[in-house]
């Protein structure tokens, strides 16, 4: 067994709270590394919080004005010298496209940094995989994600999410929602099989716990139907029945369901409520894709849903947004979705899909002149690459 395989085995065997110290011990033995620091990105995507057992989040650094934030944003190693003159390499902590945070490694004076970077990235990847697994058994890494306490409704909503970004050869997807620490009824989901990418943007009516419980029911029903092998219309029908059975039409859920066939780019859609979709094609042309509006889930008994179809082309970018985005008025009263959203999509065309939702929600904050959101705001971005051609 080589030393890296032994390192992976020790990580898998270590208790969750000891993962960082195990990585630090190996980095010291291999490269003479000193301090090793792991930081997690907070729920609002504004700061990187240090993972520590005693006082999590006690010395956060900003994403937009720090060396760690530069490594996180560019997704590339960023070596600097600290105040004591030591070389510190900040590296992204990213698993399957989901940007978790950063790892900072202090190297001995005189170390040749560039030849070490491939191995250091391997260490970060191995550590990241174990952190994702460890989150089932410890709150340590989840606590490091928060700047302040989450409301109970927000805690429930974040636990529903699959992650905040995902990358495969055929696509990249990223999503974010605000207010991050007090979100109520908006949520998103995705799942990728060998055949399909399935997406949903969900908006439960109401506020607070009522909205969170309603959305949790709908999200669970949609997952249950998907895992039972139902088609997209069948998924909507089963979730509709679940919500109606619980609330008898007194509460309902708006949802946009999307399923993309990975081999062809053919898209199936069920539009059951308020979330909407825009497409950026060729980096310049933005258009809203309109569908036949069908009834939200749970509004009436025995609603029949139907699928609509279109095709995405390699290079297309899809944006899915809740009404808390496109309905938000600016200082002059014009809604954000009427023209500003199209401008924002074009202006941010060079950003990867994982960064677009946060960028748009920040521009939305400027557009509303920093007035508090009157509703949850959710943005999901999908970049379609198409299935790579196989040689031979």
XYZ file of C-alpha atoms in Angstrom:
392
model
C 0.000 0.000 0.000
C 1.521 3.354 -1.032
C 1.470 6.297 1.320
C -1.472 8.076 -0.321
C -3.614 4.939 -0.152
C -2.628 4.612 3.500
C -3.658 8.245 4.029
C -7.060 7.613 2.464
C -7.533 4.555 4.651
C -6.661 6.509 7.787
C -9.104 9.249 6.833
C -11.872 6.682 6.386
C -11.064 5.173 9.781
C -10.750 8.446 11.687
C -13.590 9.873 13.797
C -15.275 12.792 12.026
C -13.871 15.454 14.362
C -10.301 14.266 13.663
C -10.252 14.522 9.866
C -8.412 17.844 9.733
C -5.782 16.738 12.243
C -5.189 13.474 10.328
C -4.631 15.455 7.119
C -2.319 17.860 8.962
C -0.216 15.012 10.372
C 0.321 13.474 6.942
C 1.116 16.807 5.295
C 3.683 17.490 7.998
C 5.282 14.062 7.534
C 5.383 14.322 3.721
C 6.190 17.978 3.080
C 7.141 19.484 6.423
C 3.887 21.424 6.486
C 3.111 23.546 9.514
C -0.384 24.913 10.129
C -3.244 23.302 8.136
C -6.571 25.120 8.152
C -9.914 24.077 6.654
C -12.644 26.631 6.043
C -16.238 26.070 4.896
C -18.246 28.526 2.814
C -21.165 29.937 4.789
C -24.809 29.601 3.772
C -24.901 33.129 2.411
C -21.770 32.532 0.261
C -20.132 35.636 1.730
C -17.482 34.294 4.127
C -15.241 31.311 4.795
C -15.517 29.941 8.321
C -12.743 28.017 10.043
C -13.491 24.434 11.094
C -12.657 24.104 14.761
C -14.022 22.048 17.610
C -14.196 24.803 20.238
C -15.605 27.978 18.662
C -16.713 27.465 15.058
C -16.881 30.566 12.893
C -14.926 32.743 15.325
C -12.554 34.242 12.721
C -14.314 34.254 9.377
C -12.634 35.742 6.299
C -14.615 37.371 3.476
C -14.922 35.636 0.133
C -14.274 38.821 -1.849
C -11.301 40.251 0.004
C -9.066 37.412 1.181
C -6.468 34.979 -0.138
C -8.747 32.074 0.751
C -11.585 33.726 -1.116
C -9.418 34.104 -4.200
C -8.658 30.360 -4.222
C -12.341 29.618 -3.637
C -13.592 31.928 -6.379
C -11.043 30.969 -9.038
C -11.035 27.304 -8.007
C -7.259 27.346 -8.323
C -4.409 27.155 -5.776
C -3.268 30.543 -4.551
C 0.125 30.676 -2.770
C 0.993 33.718 -0.626
C 3.410 34.675 2.135
C 1.902 35.198 5.562
C 2.867 37.926 8.044
C 5.745 35.771 9.308
C 7.147 35.262 5.812
C 6.006 31.633 5.495
C 4.580 30.319 2.218
C 0.910 29.390 2.600
C -0.950 27.652 -0.233
C -4.716 28.167 -0.276
C -6.530 25.457 -2.238
C -10.206 24.954 -3.151
C -12.118 22.222 -1.345
C -14.521 21.046 -4.053
C -16.254 17.683 -4.585
C -18.002 16.814 -7.868
C -18.331 20.517 -8.604
C -19.816 21.382 -5.200
C -17.627 24.126 -3.723
C -17.356 23.387 -0.001
C -14.585 25.752 1.074
C -10.792 25.956 1.190
C -7.742 24.241 2.661
C -4.730 26.372 3.661
C -1.345 24.651 4.052
C 1.735 26.343 5.474
C 4.900 25.047 3.798
C 8.462 25.295 5.088
C 10.659 28.127 3.940
C 12.344 27.303 0.624
C 9.795 24.694 -0.452
C 9.185 24.424 -4.211
C 5.447 25.045 -4.366
C 4.541 24.353 -7.990
C 5.706 20.682 -8.107
C 3.688 20.001 -4.940
C 0.363 21.369 -6.188
C -0.959 18.186 -7.899
C -0.386 16.126 -4.749
C -1.820 18.828 -2.503
C -4.964 18.906 -4.627
C -5.264 15.129 -4.275
C -5.070 15.505 -0.511
C -7.814 18.157 -0.602
C -10.039 15.947 -2.735
C -9.620 12.972 -0.405
C -10.316 15.170 2.615
C -13.370 16.703 0.945
C -14.915 13.315 0.216
C -14.531 12.309 3.849
C -16.020 15.605 5.063
C -19.130 14.992 2.969
C -19.469 11.513 4.477
C -18.701 12.764 7.998
C -21.557 15.300 7.880
C -23.933 12.381 8.422
C -22.408 11.802 11.867
C -21.249 15.193 13.175
C -22.384 18.821 13.205
C -18.786 20.079 13.155
C -18.661 20.984 9.478
C -22.266 22.185 9.339
C -21.623 24.554 12.242
C -18.669 25.994 10.355
C -21.019 26.964 7.518
C -23.046 29.471 9.508
C -22.299 33.069 10.390
C -25.347 33.301 12.606
C -28.107 31.014 13.742
C -30.497 29.658 11.134
C -34.214 29.931 11.725
C -35.874 26.548 12.181
C -37.592 26.907 8.805
C -34.262 27.667 7.110
C -32.602 24.704 8.870
C -35.263 22.431 7.392
C -34.932 23.917 3.921
C -31.129 23.626 3.764
C -31.317 20.000 4.867
C -33.495 19.305 1.817
C -30.900 20.498 -0.689
C -28.636 18.181 -2.714
C -25.726 20.660 -2.614
C -25.176 24.007 -4.303
C -23.462 22.912 -7.497
C -22.742 19.795 -9.507
C -20.535 19.165 -12.536
C -20.620 16.357 -15.073
C -19.287 16.204 -18.632
C -22.753 16.953 -20.042
C -23.727 19.819 -17.741
C -22.951 22.152 -14.869
C -25.637 23.220 -12.422
C -25.573 25.667 -9.528
C -28.258 27.157 -7.287
C -28.645 29.519 -4.365
C -31.462 30.974 -2.299
C -31.956 34.019 -0.100
C -32.474 35.061 2.629
C -30.009 32.267 3.375
C -30.484 32.257 7.140
C -34.262 32.781 7.169
C -35.601 31.171 3.989
C -39.179 29.872 4.174
C -40.796 27.973 1.329
C -38.397 27.923 -1.635
C -36.171 24.962 -2.381
C -34.474 23.211 -5.280
C -33.411 19.698 -6.164
C -31.498 17.818 -8.812
C -30.575 14.243 -9.627
C -28.394 12.853 -12.400
C -28.608 9.272 -13.612
C -26.926 7.663 -16.597
C -29.853 8.853 -18.748
C -31.399 11.999 -17.258
C -30.717 15.194 -15.356
C -33.862 15.967 -13.340
C -34.329 19.429 -11.804
C -36.978 21.131 -9.711
C -37.577 24.599 -8.315
C -40.278 24.627 -5.646
C -42.157 27.428 -3.902
C -44.543 26.547 -1.080
C -47.220 29.094 -0.187
C -47.179 30.873 3.141
C -44.391 31.837 5.516
C -42.299 30.392 8.300
C -42.815 26.846 9.476
C -46.024 26.363 7.508
C -44.167 27.040 4.249
C -41.183 24.897 5.283
C -43.352 21.913 6.208
C -45.375 22.243 3.007
C -42.273 22.383 0.818
C -40.706 19.443 2.670
C -43.793 17.356 1.944
C -43.755 18.260 -1.748
C -39.997 17.682 -2.131
C -40.251 14.301 -0.429
C -43.184 13.288 -2.612
C -41.362 14.327 -5.801
C -38.284 12.319 -4.796
C -40.409 9.322 -3.892
C -42.145 9.425 -7.286
C -38.867 9.881 -9.164
C -37.264 6.961 -7.346
C -40.300 4.834 -8.135
C -39.513 5.325 -11.835
C -42.464 7.558 -12.743
C -42.207 9.920 -15.684
C -42.211 13.673 -15.120
C -45.993 14.056 -15.330
C -46.388 11.101 -12.984
C -44.033 12.708 -10.485
C -46.119 15.867 -10.484
C -49.337 13.859 -10.117
C -48.108 11.848 -7.131
C -46.796 14.976 -5.368
C -50.087 16.757 -6.116
C -52.011 13.915 -4.492
C -49.737 13.920 -1.436
C -50.147 17.652 -0.848
C -53.919 17.557 -1.435
C -54.358 14.579 0.894
C -52.648 16.510 3.676
C -54.197 19.963 3.151
C -57.395 19.402 1.141
C -56.692 22.370 -1.115
C -56.051 24.890 1.662
C -52.322 24.974 0.843
C -50.468 24.354 -2.392
C -46.992 24.300 -3.895
C -45.749 25.879 -7.121
C -43.092 23.874 -8.937
C -41.182 23.826 -12.208
C -40.081 20.279 -13.059
C -37.436 19.733 -15.740
C -35.886 16.554 -17.098
C -33.071 16.611 -19.677
C -32.081 13.523 -21.650
C -28.295 13.539 -21.422
C -27.649 11.821 -24.740
C -29.795 14.168 -26.856
C -30.521 17.412 -24.971
C -34.262 16.810 -25.273
C -36.064 18.505 -22.389
C -39.372 17.637 -20.736
C -41.066 20.243 -18.543
C -44.054 20.351 -16.219
C -44.916 23.930 -15.279
C -47.127 23.814 -12.186
C -47.075 27.315 -10.796
C -44.885 30.382 -10.482
C -41.177 29.466 -11.115
C -40.035 30.547 -14.589
C -37.214 29.767 -17.034
C -34.953 31.865 -19.236
C -32.433 30.769 -21.852
C -29.165 32.456 -22.831
C -28.054 31.275 -26.279
C -24.814 32.264 -27.982
C -23.787 34.331 -24.984
C -25.996 37.214 -26.164
C -29.629 36.316 -26.757
C -31.860 35.993 -23.691
C -35.449 34.840 -23.937
C -38.003 33.645 -21.468
C -39.253 30.158 -22.292
C -43.000 30.136 -21.789
C -45.003 27.036 -20.957
C -48.678 26.334 -20.398
C -49.296 27.182 -16.759
C -50.801 24.206 -14.978
C -52.288 24.097 -11.495
C -49.938 24.151 -8.498
C -49.535 20.917 -6.586
C -52.319 20.241 -4.101
C -54.752 22.927 -5.230
C -57.427 20.492 -6.416
C -57.994 16.762 -6.220
C -56.995 14.509 -9.148
C -55.251 17.149 -11.255
C -53.817 15.703 -14.475
C -50.439 17.068 -15.559
C -48.869 17.001 -19.001
C -45.317 17.424 -20.220
C -44.064 19.990 -22.704
C -40.893 19.669 -24.738
C -38.003 21.632 -26.213
C -34.311 20.945 -26.927
C -31.173 22.526 -25.504
C -28.073 23.003 -27.643
C -24.448 22.796 -26.490
C -23.518 26.198 -25.085
C -27.055 27.019 -23.882
C -27.484 28.397 -20.390
C -30.822 27.937 -18.605
C -31.869 30.045 -15.649
C -34.716 28.978 -13.363
C -36.036 31.518 -10.890
C -38.767 31.824 -8.285
C -41.214 34.712 -8.206
C -39.190 36.280 -5.403
C -36.604 37.038 -8.105
C -38.465 38.184 -11.176
C -41.371 39.868 -9.329
C -39.157 42.014 -7.075
C -39.652 45.725 -7.880
C -36.821 48.216 -8.121
C -36.748 51.802 -6.913
C -38.727 52.883 -9.987
C -41.329 50.136 -9.617
C -40.229 48.047 -12.609
C -39.995 44.350 -11.801
C -36.551 42.774 -11.944
C -37.624 40.107 -14.410
C -38.838 42.527 -17.057
C -35.415 43.680 -18.284
C -32.799 43.637 -15.515
C -32.653 39.847 -15.337
C -31.802 39.589 -19.023
C -29.052 42.182 -18.609
C -27.670 40.294 -15.623
C -27.628 36.989 -17.499
C -25.655 38.566 -20.320
C -23.291 40.450 -18.015
C -22.461 37.275 -16.082
C -22.123 35.032 -19.127
C -18.435 34.300 -18.450
C -19.021 33.079 -14.894
C -19.379 29.342 -14.328
C -22.867 28.086 -13.529
C -21.962 27.603 -9.868
C -21.315 31.338 -9.426
C -24.177 32.778 -11.478
C -26.983 32.373 -8.883
C -25.046 34.254 -6.198
C -24.063 36.976 -8.682
C -27.663 37.480 -9.800
C -29.009 37.548 -6.246
C -26.424 40.184 -5.323
C -27.488 42.282 -8.288
C -31.084 41.773 -7.195
C -30.153 43.200 -3.782
C -28.729 46.294 -5.485
C -31.796 46.538 -7.718
C -34.170 46.666 -4.773
C -31.893 49.236 -3.056
C -31.113 46.815 -0.214
C -34.718 46.739 0.932
C -35.505 43.423 2.658
C -36.836 40.698 0.413
C -40.606 40.382 0.588
C -40.371 36.743 -0.511
C -37.771 34.015 -0.838
C -35.567 34.385 -3.903
C -34.166 31.281 -5.595
C -31.995 31.042 -8.711
C -30.795 27.879 -10.448
C -28.390 28.008 -13.415
C -27.735 25.123 -15.818
C -24.994 25.122 -18.452
C -25.551 22.500 -21.122
C -22.429 21.068 -22.800
C -23.928 17.983 -24.413
C -22.575 14.481 -24.214
C -18.951 14.285 -25.358
C -18.327 12.215 -28.466
C -16.520 8.974 -27.744
C -13.387 8.251 -29.719
C -13.619 5.277 -32.021
